[in-house]
Short mmCIF file of C-alpha atoms in Angstrom, two decimals:
data_model
loop_
_atom_site.label_atom_id
_atom_site.label_comp_id
_atom_site.label_asym_id
_atom_site.label_seq_id
_atom_site.Cartn_x
_atom_site.Cartn_y
_atom_site.Cartn_z
CA UNK M 22 -11.06 -21.21 3.33
CA UNK M 23 -9.98 -17.99 1.58
CA UNK M 24 -8.82 -16.54 4.92
CA UNK M 25 -6.61 -19.53 5.61
CA UNK M 26 -5.21 -19.38 2.07
CA UNK M 27 -4.34 -15.73 2.67
CA UNK M 28 -2.44 -16.65 5.83
CA UNK M 29 -0.68 -19.50 4.04
CA UNK M 30 0.28 -17.21 1.13
CA UNK M 31 1.77 -14.69 3.59
CA UNK M 32 3.76 -17.52 5.24
CA UNK M 33 5.14 -18.55 1.86
CA UNK M 34 5.97 -14.88 1.14
CA UNK M 35 7.81 -14.40 4.46
CA UNK M 36 9.89 -17.54 3.93
CA UNK M 37 10.83 -16.58 0.38
CA UNK M 38 8.75 -19.16 -1.50
CA UNK M 39 7.34 -16.71 -4.02
CA UNK M 40 5.92 -19.17 -6.55
CA UNK M 41 3.90 -20.91 -3.85
CA UNK M 42 2.87 -17.52 -2.45
CA UNK M 43 1.60 -16.36 -5.85
CA UNK M 44 -0.25 -19.63 -6.49
CA UNK M 45 -1.94 -19.55 -3.08
CA UNK M 46 -2.91 -15.87 -3.33
CA UNK M 47 -4.42 -16.55 -6.78
CA UNK M 48 -6.81 -19.06 -5.17
CA UNK M 49 -8.36 -16.43 -2.87
CA UNK M 50 -7.56 -12.98 -4.28
CA UNK M 51 -10.93 -12.57 -6.04
CA UNK M 52 -12.95 -13.61 -2.99
CA UNK M 53 -14.97 -11.24 -0.81
CA UNK M 54 -12.55 -11.65 2.09
CA UNK M 55 -9.47 -10.46 0.18
CA UNK M 56 -8.02 -7.37 1.87
CA UNK M 57 -5.88 -4.55 0.54
CA UNK M 58 -2.84 -6.17 2.21
CA UNK M 59 -3.61 -9.34 0.21
CA UNK M 60 -3.60 -7.18 -2.93
CA UNK M 61 -0.27 -5.63 -1.98
CA UNK M 62 1.55 -8.87 -1.19
CA UNK M 63 0.05 -10.62 -4.21
CA UNK M 64 1.43 -7.76 -6.34
CA UNK M 65 4.83 -8.15 -4.67
CA UNK M 66 4.87 -11.92 -5.19
CA UNK M 67 3.99 -11.43 -8.86
CA UNK M 68 6.82 -8.91 -9.22
CA UNK M 69 9.35 -11.22 -7.59
CA UNK M 70 8.27 -13.88 -10.08
CA UNK M 71 9.00 -11.45 -12.93
CA UNK M 72 5.34 -10.67 -13.76
CA UNK M 73 5.56 -6.88 -13.72
CA UNK M 74 2.45 -6.15 -15.82
CA UNK M 75 0.24 -8.30 -13.59
CA UNK M 76 1.88 -6.82 -10.49
CA UNK M 77 1.10 -3.28 -11.64
CA UNK M 78 -2.58 -4.16 -12.15
CA UNK M 79 -2.88 -5.36 -8.57
CA UNK M 80 -1.00 -2.31 -7.27
CA UNK M 81 -3.65 -0.16 -8.95
CA UNK M 82 -6.36 -2.13 -7.14
CA UNK M 83 -4.42 -1.83 -3.89
CA UNK M 84 -4.14 1.94 -4.27
CA UNK M 85 -7.91 2.31 -4.77
CA UNK M 86 -8.48 0.65 -1.39
CA UNK M 87 -5.61 2.45 0.37
CA UNK M 88 -5.71 6.01 -0.98
CA UNK M 89 -3.27 7.48 1.55
CA UNK M 90 -0.89 4.52 1.72
CA UNK M 91 2.64 5.55 0.67
CA UNK M 92 3.17 2.21 -1.06
CA UNK M 93 0.25 2.86 -3.41
CA UNK M 94 1.09 6.55 -3.87
CA UNK M 95 4.68 5.62 -4.74
CA UNK M 96 3.35 3.48 -7.58
CA UNK M 97 0.67 5.93 -8.79
CA UNK M 98 3.09 8.87 -8.79
CA UNK M 99 5.65 6.85 -10.77
CA UNK M 100 3.72 4.90 -13.42
CA UNK M 101 6.82 4.73 -15.63
CA UNK M 102 9.11 3.61 -12.80
CA UNK M 103 10.66 0.76 -14.81
CA UNK M 104 11.65 3.15 -17.61
CA UNK M 105 13.06 5.66 -15.10
CA UNK M 106 15.21 3.02 -13.44
CA UNK M 107 16.46 1.86 -16.83
CA UNK M 108 17.19 5.40 -18.04
CA UNK M 109 19.34 6.30 -15.04
CA UNK M 110 21.89 3.77 -16.30
CA UNK M 111 24.21 1.33 -14.57
CA UNK M 112 26.01 2.58 -11.47
CA UNK M 113 27.84 -0.58 -10.41
CA UNK M 114 29.77 -3.65 -11.42
CA UNK M 115 29.20 -6.60 -9.06
CA UNK M 116 30.77 -9.96 -8.19
CA UNK M 117 29.55 -12.98 -6.21
CA UNK M 118 32.13 -13.75 -3.49
CA UNK M 119 34.00 -17.02 -3.06
CA UNK M 120 33.26 -17.11 0.68
CA UNK M 121 29.53 -17.75 0.09
CA UNK M 122 28.13 -21.14 1.13
CA UNK M 123 24.82 -23.00 0.57
CA UNK M 124 23.70 -21.42 3.88
CA UNK M 125 22.62 -17.82 4.36
CA UNK M 126 25.53 -15.35 4.09
CA UNK M 127 25.03 -11.60 4.11
CA UNK M 128 26.69 -8.36 5.17
CA UNK M 129 30.21 -7.10 4.60
CA UNK M 130 30.65 -4.61 7.45
CA UNK M 131 34.06 -2.93 7.17
CA UNK M 132 36.34 -2.09 10.06
CA UNK M 133 37.10 1.62 10.31
CA UNK M 134 40.74 1.13 11.42
CA UNK M 135 42.08 -1.87 9.46
CA UNK M 136 41.43 -4.12 6.48
CA UNK M 137 38.97 -6.44 8.20
CA UNK M 138 35.31 -6.94 7.33
CA UNK M 139 32.58 -8.82 9.13
CA UNK M 140 29.56 -10.69 7.85
CA UNK M 141 26.62 -12.78 9.04
CA UNK M 142 26.13 -16.47 8.27
CA UNK M 143 24.10 -19.52 9.29
CA UNK M 144 26.83 -21.92 8.11
CA UNK M 145 27.79 -23.21 11.56
CA UNK M 146 26.33 -26.56 12.67
CA UNK M 147 26.66 -26.86 16.45
CA UNK M 148 26.96 -30.19 18.21
CA UNK M 149 24.66 -30.82 21.19
CA UNK M 150 23.06 -27.37 20.80
CA UNK M 151 19.61 -26.63 19.41
CA UNK M 152 20.60 -24.32 16.56
CA UNK M 153 17.58 -24.17 14.27
CA UNK M 154 15.15 -21.30 14.02
CA UNK M 155 11.58 -22.57 14.42
CA UNK M 156 10.22 -20.16 11.77
CA UNK M 157 12.01 -21.77 8.82
CA UNK M 158 14.01 -24.65 10.38
CA UNK M 159 17.28 -22.98 9.33
CA UNK M 160 20.29 -22.40 11.55
CA UNK M 161 20.65 -19.28 13.65
CA UNK M 162 22.90 -16.48 12.39
CA UNK M 163 26.42 -15.84 13.70
CA UNK M 164 29.01 -13.11 13.11
CA UNK M 165 32.21 -13.91 11.22
CA UNK M 166 35.43 -11.94 10.71
CA UNK M 167 37.43 -11.83 7.46
CA UNK M 168 40.17 -9.91 5.64
CA UNK M 169 39.41 -7.77 2.57
CA UNK M 170 41.63 -8.86 -0.33
CA UNK M 171 42.68 -6.54 -3.16
CA UNK M 172 39.93 -8.05 -5.30
CA UNK M 173 37.36 -7.30 -2.54
CA UNK M 174 37.08 -11.03 -1.79
CA UNK M 175 36.61 -11.83 1.91
CA UNK M 176 39.41 -14.16 2.97
CA UNK M 177 40.71 -15.79 6.19
CA UNK M 178 37.16 -16.26 7.50
CA UNK M 179 36.88 -17.05 11.21
CA UNK M 180 34.03 -17.22 13.71
CA UNK M 181 33.97 -14.43 16.30
CA UNK M 182 34.37 -15.45 19.93
CA UNK M 183 31.59 -17.33 21.72
CA UNK M 184 31.10 -14.35 24.04
CA UNK M 185 29.70 -12.44 21.08
CA UNK M 186 27.89 -15.25 19.27
CA UNK M 187 25.08 -16.68 21.40
CA UNK M 188 22.80 -19.60 20.54
CA UNK M 189 20.35 -17.08 19.02
CA UNK M 190 20.66 -14.64 16.10
CA UNK M 191 23.49 -12.13 15.73
CA UNK M 192 23.13 -9.77 12.81
CA UNK M 193 24.00 -6.44 11.14
CA UNK M 194 26.71 -4.36 12.81
CA UNK M 195 29.03 -1.38 12.39
CA UNK M 196 32.03 0.26 14.02
CA UNK M 197 32.42 3.81 15.32
CA UNK M 198 34.68 5.99 13.11
CA UNK M 199 37.58 5.72 15.58
CA UNK M 200 37.15 1.94 15.85
CA UNK M 201 36.77 2.06 19.65
CA UNK M 202 33.17 0.82 19.70
CA UNK M 203 31.19 -1.77 17.81
CA UNK M 204 27.38 -1.79 17.53
CA UNK M 205 25.60 -5.02 16.63
CA UNK M 206 22.18 -6.63 16.40
CA UNK M 207 21.16 -9.66 18.44
CA UNK M 208 18.05 -11.38 19.73
CA UNK M 209 17.03 -10.23 23.19
CA UNK M 210 18.96 -12.53 25.56
CA UNK M 211 17.53 -11.19 28.81
CA UNK M 212 16.51 -13.77 31.38
CA UNK M 213 13.03 -15.11 32.10
CA UNK M 214 9.97 -12.95 31.42
CA UNK M 215 12.14 -10.07 30.14
CA UNK M 216 13.13 -12.04 27.05
CA UNK M 217 9.88 -12.26 25.05
CA UNK M 218 6.97 -9.92 24.36
CA UNK M 219 3.31 -10.70 25.01
CA UNK M 220 3.09 -12.70 21.78
CA UNK M 221 6.06 -14.85 22.75
CA UNK M 222 8.39 -13.17 20.24
CA UNK M 223 12.06 -12.76 21.08
CA UNK M 224 12.68 -9.37 19.47
CA UNK M 225 15.97 -7.84 18.34
CA UNK M 226 18.08 -5.46 20.38
CA UNK M 227 21.08 -3.23 19.69
CA UNK M 228 24.22 -3.85 21.71
CA UNK M 229 27.46 -1.90 22.04
CA UNK M 230 30.87 -3.20 23.04
CA UNK M 231 34.30 -1.62 23.51
CA UNK M 232 37.03 -2.79 21.10
CA UNK M 233 40.32 -3.20 22.95
CA UNK M 234 43.86 -2.88 21.54
CA UNK M 235 43.84 -6.55 20.49
CA UNK M 236 40.53 -6.24 18.66
CA UNK M 237 38.48 -8.09 21.30
CA UNK M 238 34.96 -6.92 22.13
CA UNK M 239 34.54 -6.19 25.82
CA UNK M 240 32.20 -4.34 28.21
CA UNK M 241 29.07 -5.28 26.30
CA UNK M 242 26.00 -3.16 27.05
CA UNK M 243 22.42 -2.91 25.85
CA UNK M 244 21.41 0.47 24.37
CA UNK M 245 18.84 2.16 26.58
CA UNK M 246 16.16 2.65 23.92
CA UNK M 247 15.76 -1.10 23.35
CA UNK M 248 12.64 -2.91 24.52
CA UNK M 249 11.44 -6.49 24.76
CA UNK M 250 8.20 -5.32 23.08
CA UNK M 251 9.71 -4.31 19.72
CA UNK M 252 12.82 -4.84 17.63
CA UNK M 253 15.78 -2.45 17.27
CA UNK M 254 18.69 -3.29 14.96
CA UNK M 255 20.75 -2.68 11.80
CA UNK M 256 23.10 0.08 13.10
CA UNK M 257 25.16 2.57 11.09
CA UNK M 258 27.20 5.45 12.54
CA UNK M 259 27.96 8.67 10.64
CA UNK M 260 31.57 9.54 9.78
CA UNK M 261 31.65 12.24 12.50
CA UNK M 262 30.53 9.72 15.12
CA UNK M 263 27.65 11.90 16.27
CA UNK M 264 24.61 10.05 14.90
CA UNK M 265 23.48 6.43 14.89
CA UNK M 266 20.97 5.29 12.26
CA UNK M 267 18.97 2.11 12.85
CA UNK M 268 15.76 0.24 11.99
CA UNK M 269 12.89 -0.49 14.37
CA UNK M 270 9.22 -1.43 14.49
CA UNK M 271 8.69 0.54 17.70
CA UNK M 272 5.22 2.09 18.21
CA UNK M 273 4.52 5.40 16.48
CA UNK M 274 6.04 4.51 13.12
CA UNK M 275 4.47 4.33 9.69
CA UNK M 276 4.14 0.56 9.64
CA UNK M 277 6.47 -2.42 9.55
CA UNK M 278 10.09 -1.50 10.25
CA UNK M 279 11.02 2.19 9.96
CA UNK M 280 14.33 4.04 9.85
CA UNK M 281 15.36 6.09 12.89
CA UNK M 282 18.30 8.13 14.07
CA UNK M 283 19.61 8.97 17.54
CA UNK M 284 22.38 11.31 18.65
CA UNK M 285 25.54 9.85 20.19
CA UNK M 286 26.53 12.31 22.90
CA UNK M 287 30.13 13.05 23.86
CA UNK M 288 29.58 11.65 27.37
CA UNK M 289 28.52 8.26 25.96
CA UNK M 290 24.80 8.79 26.44
CA UNK M 291 22.14 8.67 23.74
CA UNK M 292 19.56 11.19 22.62
CA UNK M 293 15.92 10.47 21.89
CA UNK M 294 15.27 8.24 18.85
CA UNK M 295 13.76 10.20 15.96
CA UNK M 296 11.75 8.66 13.12
CA UNK M 297 13.17 9.81 9.76
CA UNK M 298 9.66 10.56 8.50
CA UNK M 299 7.63 9.77 5.42
CA UNK M 300 10.40 10.92 3.08
CA UNK M 301 12.06 7.61 4.03
CA UNK M 302 9.44 5.41 5.65
CA UNK M 303 6.31 3.72 4.30
CA UNK M 304 3.72 1.26 5.56
CA UNK M 305 6.09 -1.45 4.31
CA UNK M 306 9.57 -2.44 5.51
CA UNK M 307 12.52 -0.03 5.59
CA UNK M 308 15.68 -1.67 6.93
CA UNK M 309 19.49 -2.00 6.70
CA UNK M 310 20.46 1.71 6.76
CA UNK M 311 24.08 2.51 5.90
CA UNK M 312 25.58 6.00 5.95
CA UNK M 313 28.56 6.44 3.63
CA UNK M 314 31.47 8.72 4.52
CA UNK M 315 30.29 11.25 1.92
CA UNK M 316 26.79 11.50 3.41
CA UNK M 317 24.72 9.18 1.20
CA UNK M 318 22.20 7.14 3.18
CA UNK M 319 21.54 3.72 1.65
CA UNK M 320 18.76 1.42 2.85
CA UNK M 321 16.48 -1.38 1.68
CA UNK M 322 12.70 -1.15 1.29
CA UNK M 323 9.76 -3.04 -0.14
CA UNK M 324 7.45 -0.04 0.35
CA UNK M 325 9.05 2.34 -2.16
CA UNK M 326 8.49 1.39 -5.79
CA UNK M 327 11.17 -0.94 -7.09
CA UNK M 328 12.09 -4.01 -9.10
CA UNK M 329 10.81 -6.58 -6.61
CA UNK M 330 11.17 -7.65 -2.97
CA UNK M 331 13.58 -5.50 -0.99
CA UNK M 332 15.36 -2.98 -3.21
CA UNK M 333 18.35 -0.85 -2.26
CA UNK M 334 17.65 2.91 -2.29
CA UNK M 335 19.86 5.92 -1.68
CA UNK M 336 19.01 9.32 -0.25
CA UNK M 337 21.19 12.04 -1.78
CA UNK M 338 22.52 14.63 0.70
CA UNK M 339 21.97 18.36 0.32
CA UNK M 340 24.14 21.29 1.34
CA UNK M 341 22.19 21.85 4.57
CA UNK M 342 22.99 18.49 6.11
CA UNK M 343 19.66 16.94 5.15
CA UNK M 344 18.49 14.84 2.22
CA UNK M 345 16.91 15.94 -1.05
CA UNK M 346 16.19 13.02 -3.30
CA UNK M 347 15.34 9.33 -3.10
CA UNK M 348 16.76 7.09 -5.83
CA UNK M 349 16.46 3.40 -6.56
CA UNK M 350 20.12 2.37 -7.13
CA UNK M 351 18.98 0.25 -10.09
CA UNK M 352 20.46 -2.80 -11.72
CA UNK M 353 22.61 -4.84 -11.23
CA UNK M 354 22.41 -4.31 -7.44
CA UNK M 355 18.60 -4.54 -7.55
CA UNK M 356 16.55 -7.22 -9.23
CA UNK M 357 13.22 -8.96 -8.76
CA UNK M 358 14.31 -10.68 -5.49
CA UNK M 359 15.49 -9.32 -2.10
CA UNK M 360 18.54 -7.03 -2.26
CA UNK M 361 19.74 -5.68 1.07
CA UNK M 362 22.58 -5.08 3.57
CA UNK M 363 24.30 -2.51 1.33
CA UNK M 364 27.52 -1.19 2.90
CA UNK M 365 30.26 1.07 1.60
CA UNK M 366 33.97 1.28 2.39
CA UNK M 367 35.79 4.47 3.33
CA UNK M 368 36.79 5.06 -0.30
CA UNK M 369 33.10 5.74 -1.19
CA UNK M 370 33.58 3.52 -4.26
CA UNK M 371 33.60 -0.11 -3.12
CA UNK M 372 31.60 -2.22 -0.72
CA UNK M 373 29.16 -5.08 -0.38
CA UNK M 374 25.48 -5.94 -0.66
CA UNK M 375 23.50 -9.16 -0.30
CA UNK M 376 20.80 -10.86 -2.33
CA UNK M 377 18.79 -14.07 -2.55
CA UNK M 378 18.65 -13.83 -6.36
CA UNK M 379 18.82 -16.86 -8.59
CA UNK M 380 22.27 -17.95 -9.68
CA UNK M 381 23.89 -17.55 -6.28
CA UNK M 382 25.73 -20.14 -4.25
CA UNK M 383 23.13 -20.48 -1.50
CA UNK M 384 20.28 -18.90 0.41
CA UNK M 385 21.51 -15.29 0.72
CA UNK M 386 24.83 -14.47 -0.94
CA UNK M 387 27.28 -11.60 -0.45
CA UNK M 388 28.30 -9.59 -3.53
CA UNK M 389 31.07 -7.03 -3.82
CA UNK M 390 30.59 -3.95 -5.99
CA UNK M 391 32.49 -1.08 -7.56
CA UNK M 392 30.67 2.25 -8.02
CA UNK M 393 31.35 3.20 -11.66
CA UNK M 394 28.89 6.08 -12.03
CA UNK M 395 28.24 8.44 -9.09
CA UNK M 396 24.73 9.31 -7.99
CA UNK M 397 24.01 12.91 -8.90
CA UNK M 398 21.18 15.30 -8.28
CA UNK M 399 19.04 15.67 -11.38
CA UNK M 400 17.24 18.84 -12.32
CA UNK M 401 14.39 19.43 -9.89
CA UNK M 402 11.87 22.15 -9.16
CA UNK M 403 11.18 22.70 -5.51
CA UNK M 404 9.43 25.26 -3.40
CA UNK M 405 7.12 26.11 -0.53
CA UNK M 406 3.34 26.43 -0.70
CA UNK M 407 2.17 29.28 1.53
CA UNK M 408 -0.71 31.66 2.20
CA UNK M 409 -0.35 34.72 -0.04
CA UNK M 410 -1.31 37.20 2.65
CA UNK M 411 -0.04 35.69 5.93
CA UNK M 412 2.92 33.74 4.44
CA UNK M 413 1.97 30.79 6.65
CA UNK M 414 2.97 27.45 5.12
CA UNK M 415 0.19 25.24 3.77
CA UNK M 416 1.07 21.56 4.37
CA UNK M 417 -1.20 19.07 2.66
CA UNK M 418 -1.62 21.21 -0.47
CA UNK M 419 -1.88 19.24 -3.70
CA UNK M 420 0.84 20.20 -6.19
CA UNK M 421 0.80 19.31 -9.89
CA UNK M 422 3.59 19.25 -12.45
CA UNK M 423 2.29 19.73 -16.01
CA UNK M 424 3.85 20.02 -19.43
CA UNK M 425 3.23 23.02 -21.69
CA UNK M 426 0.10 21.30 -23.06
CA UNK M 427 -1.48 21.01 -19.63
CA UNK M 428 -0.94 17.26 -19.25
CA UNK M 429 -0.35 16.27 -15.62
CA UNK M 430 3.08 14.60 -15.39
CA UNK M 431 3.23 14.06 -11.63
CA UNK M 432 1.31 14.87 -8.46
CA UNK M 433 2.55 15.25 -4.90
CA UNK M 434 1.43 16.58 -1.52
CA UNK M 435 3.26 19.38 0.26
CA UNK M 436 4.93 17.96 3.39
CA UNK M 437 4.62 19.20 6.97
CA UNK M 438 6.90 22.12 6.08
CA UNK M 439 4.85 23.07 3.03
CA UNK M 440 7.61 21.84 0.74
CA UNK M 441 7.30 20.01 -2.58
CA UNK M 442 9.67 18.90 -5.33
CA UNK M 443 9.56 17.29 -8.78
CA UNK M 444 12.22 15.83 -11.05
CA UNK M 445 12.59 17.56 -14.42
CA UNK M 446 14.03 16.87 -17.82
CA UNK M 447 16.29 19.35 -19.67
CA UNK M 448 15.05 21.55 -22.52
CA UNK M 449 11.37 21.38 -21.49
CA UNK M 450 8.58 23.84 -20.69
CA UNK M 451 6.66 23.21 -17.47
CA UNK M 452 3.78 24.49 -15.37
CA UNK M 453 3.59 23.85 -11.63
CA UNK M 454 0.36 24.55 -9.76
CA UNK M 455 -1.00 24.09 -6.24
CA UNK M 456 -4.48 23.81 -4.82
CA UNK M 457 -5.99 23.58 -1.36
CA UNK M 458 -9.50 23.68 0.02
CA UNK M 459 -10.78 27.24 0.68
CA UNK M 460 -7.93 28.72 -1.40
CA UNK M 461 -7.59 29.81 -5.00
CA UNK M 462 -5.11 27.87 -7.10
CA UNK M 463 -1.73 29.32 -7.97
CA UNK M 464 0.49 28.38 -10.89
CA UNK M 465 3.85 29.25 -12.36
CA UNK M 466 5.39 28.72 -15.78
CA UNK M 467 9.09 27.88 -16.12
CA UNK M 468 11.46 25.94 -18.34
CA UNK M 469 14.72 24.05 -18.25
CA UNK M 470 16.00 25.40 -21.57
CA UNK M 471 19.77 25.98 -21.56
CA UNK M 472 20.06 24.92 -17.92
CA UNK M 473 23.09 22.87 -16.88
CA UNK M 474 21.96 19.35 -15.83
CA UNK M 475 24.20 19.72 -12.76
CA UNK M 476 22.01 22.55 -11.44
CA UNK M 477 20.72 21.42 -8.08
CA UNK M 478 17.22 22.87 -8.27
CA UNK M 479 14.85 25.49 -9.63
CA UNK M 480 13.19 27.44 -6.83
CA UNK M 481 9.49 28.10 -7.40
CA UNK M 482 7.34 28.98 -4.40
CA UNK M 483 3.56 28.97 -4.78
CA UNK M 484 1.36 31.44 -2.89
CA UNK M 485 -2.31 30.59 -2.53
CA UNK M 486 -4.82 33.36 -2.03
CA UNK M 487 -7.46 32.53 0.56
CA UNK M 488 -10.97 32.59 -0.83
CA UNK M 489 -12.63 35.65 0.80
CA UNK M 490 -15.96 34.86 -0.82
CA UNK M 491 -15.42 37.52 -3.49
CA UNK M 492 -13.15 37.30 -6.52
CA UNK M 493 -12.37 38.85 -9.89
CA UNK M 494 -12.51 36.30 -12.71
CA UNK M 495 -11.08 36.99 -16.19
CA UNK M 496 -11.45 34.88 -19.32
CA UNK M 497 -9.35 35.85 -22.34
CA UNK M 498 -10.51 34.60 -25.74
CA UNK M 499 -9.72 35.10 -29.42
CA UNK M 500 -12.08 37.82 -30.70
CA UNK M 501 -12.95 35.91 -33.87
CA UNK M 502 -13.07 32.26 -32.79
CA UNK M 503 -14.03 32.83 -29.15
CA UNK M 504 -11.47 30.13 -28.20
CA UNK M 505 -9.69 30.66 -24.83
CA UNK M 506 -6.18 32.04 -25.29
CA UNK M 507 -3.17 30.53 -23.57
CA UNK M 508 0.02 32.49 -22.91
CA UNK M 509 -1.54 35.94 -22.61
CA UNK M 510 0.32 38.24 -20.23
CA UNK M 511 -2.41 39.66 -18.02
CA UNK M 512 -1.68 42.77 -15.93
CA UNK M 513 -4.39 44.28 -13.73
CA UNK M 514 -3.96 47.60 -11.90
CA UNK M 515 -6.37 48.75 -9.15
CA UNK M 516 -7.22 52.34 -10.20
CA UNK M 517 -8.34 53.28 -6.69
CA UNK M 518 -4.79 53.06 -5.33
CA UNK M 519 -2.62 52.61 -8.41
CA UNK M 520 -1.23 49.29 -7.16
CA UNK M 521 -0.82 46.12 -9.19
CA UNK M 522 -3.67 43.74 -8.41
CA UNK M 523 -2.58 40.78 -10.55
CA UNK M 524 0.18 39.87 -12.98
CA UNK M 525 0.08 36.42 -14.57
CA UNK M 526 0.14 34.45 -17.81
CA UNK M 527 -3.01 32.63 -18.80
CA UNK M 528 -2.96 28.80 -18.87
CA UNK M 529 -4.51 26.61 -21.56
CA UNK M 530 -7.99 27.49 -20.23
CA UNK M 531 -7.31 31.19 -20.86
CA UNK M 532 -8.58 32.31 -17.47
CA UNK M 533 -7.36 33.76 -14.18
CA UNK M 534 -8.97 34.40 -10.80
CA UNK M 535 -7.95 36.37 -7.73
CA UNK M 536 -9.76 36.99 -4.49
CA UNK M 537 -10.82 40.51 -3.50
CA UNK M 538 -10.26 40.72 0.23
CA UNK M 539 -10.57 44.47 0.91
CA UNK M 540 -13.96 45.15 -0.70
CA UNK M 541 -17.56 44.58 0.33
CA UNK M 542 -21.06 44.76 -1.13
CA UNK M 543 -21.95 48.19 -2.60
CA UNK M 544 -18.25 49.14 -3.06
CA UNK M 545 -17.19 50.28 -6.54
CA UNK M 546 -14.24 48.42 -8.06
CA UNK M 547 -12.27 49.86 -10.98
CA UNK M 548 -9.39 48.09 -12.71
CA UNK M 549 -7.18 48.75 -15.72
CA UNK M 550 -6.63 45.45 -17.54
CA UNK M 551 -3.76 45.08 -20.02
CA UNK M 552 -3.54 42.08 -22.37
CA UNK M 553 -0.35 41.18 -24.26
CA UNK M 554 0.44 38.22 -26.52
CA UNK M 555 2.74 37.72 -29.48
CA UNK M 556 0.77 37.80 -32.74
CA UNK M 557 -2.02 39.89 -31.22
CA UNK M 558 -2.53 43.60 -30.76
CA UNK M 559 -1.95 44.73 -27.19
CA UNK M 560 -5.24 45.70 -25.61
CA UNK M 561 -6.03 47.79 -22.54
CA UNK M 562 -9.53 48.01 -21.07
CA UNK M 563 -11.02 49.59 -17.99
CA UNK M 564 -13.36 47.46 -15.94
CA UNK M 565 -15.67 49.22 -13.47
CA UNK M 566 -18.38 47.50 -11.46
CA UNK M 567 -20.33 48.08 -8.29
CA UNK M 568 -20.45 44.97 -6.11
CA UNK M 569 -23.98 43.73 -5.59
CA UNK M 570 -25.40 40.64 -3.98
CA UNK M 571 -26.07 37.86 -6.50
#
């Protein structure tokens, strides 16, 4: 049945058999039972098979069924995403490592005190021990230690002690900046009924151990925000040792696995886990966070628009300790398959990532990289949308970026702080406008002419005037052709108090509107209106009108 084919296609997708997934989805995708999630995963399977045009068509269909889904909005707001990724250029050179095997190998987690690095592999075949994962009949994952050679190859590979590697999965890990603690991912190994959730799933947990003077891991403990009912894993600690980033599918997220952070207190306790929000997280999977020493947060996602499967993304830091911009790190790190487990050494130039791309030595392979072109903040316009009178922020406002011809280039929604931002190109004229129900629109004209590309941002707040039920509307036209005039400087002075009522430049439609909040029916309004535009005679008129009911 179509429903069973959908389930089978998802199984193929989750075990990496993309050609079978695409073929099976194709047999049911036009049926009445096909859901928006079928559309999404069919689009992803097509993309991983290199069929970008077909994938985009199904993402459009997905977005029509899931209007507020970040995965669809990411696509709709970036219709030229392939061109953008290409235009940003190549940031890395990469190399497949000699230590890779036909089994799954991924990671490359550097020590913070010596030249060692650790990785994850399913290469070990254990005698007399059940060591195959029932989901895909492949061996469980173990942690291995190696030495980083001058060429970034991982040499002198050895299995970590049995006390660390259990008969279940061990996975992504990191060290504290001083090297005294190690955080690592592992299946829940609690006893009896505490091991599995209600569906019988043995979820992941985060563990911490002390690293003694000989490099041995001792005093293992389970972090107190773990649970048998959801997974917690993929740790990364900031260079100041005060914050731990991780991934989890705990309740209250956006869907799938989300990125979180938690404070590491001086007394060894932990703060309350905090979801990083929709700037990072989508209804898809966000995993493998890694914070570099210079404050760049790398992670993998299949929810943000990319080249296929899991792509590596980077959040660029701002001067206030937060993050400003999300970037796909591009080729050659990303491709049409899964690219993940991106880590960076202390030099902020070299590191490792993993991929199941074609041409590797096995299932997942580890690649080293050298950063050849730093990630930089492009020109952006950013601002806050607020109420003109009260100055209260207006989250949820729709904000448009247009060119000087009025063509909409991008659309976004002001976040919970009323903030918005758009990327810009140099030497261009732009219009940014905002709208919200029960408010009049506001717009602003600006340009990037003669601006240094290294400029961090252009600040342009937008103030929306609440609709009081009464407004002054002006339409400026050419006297001979009666065609609306764009670019007219419009200045309106209230003659009753001598104060400026409105100062703006007309858009392509030639009109402007502003609410009149301090007047009522039967009041007399009198305004001096001044019109200025190059190539036209300046004109000043007096408008006087008594307000009457329509």
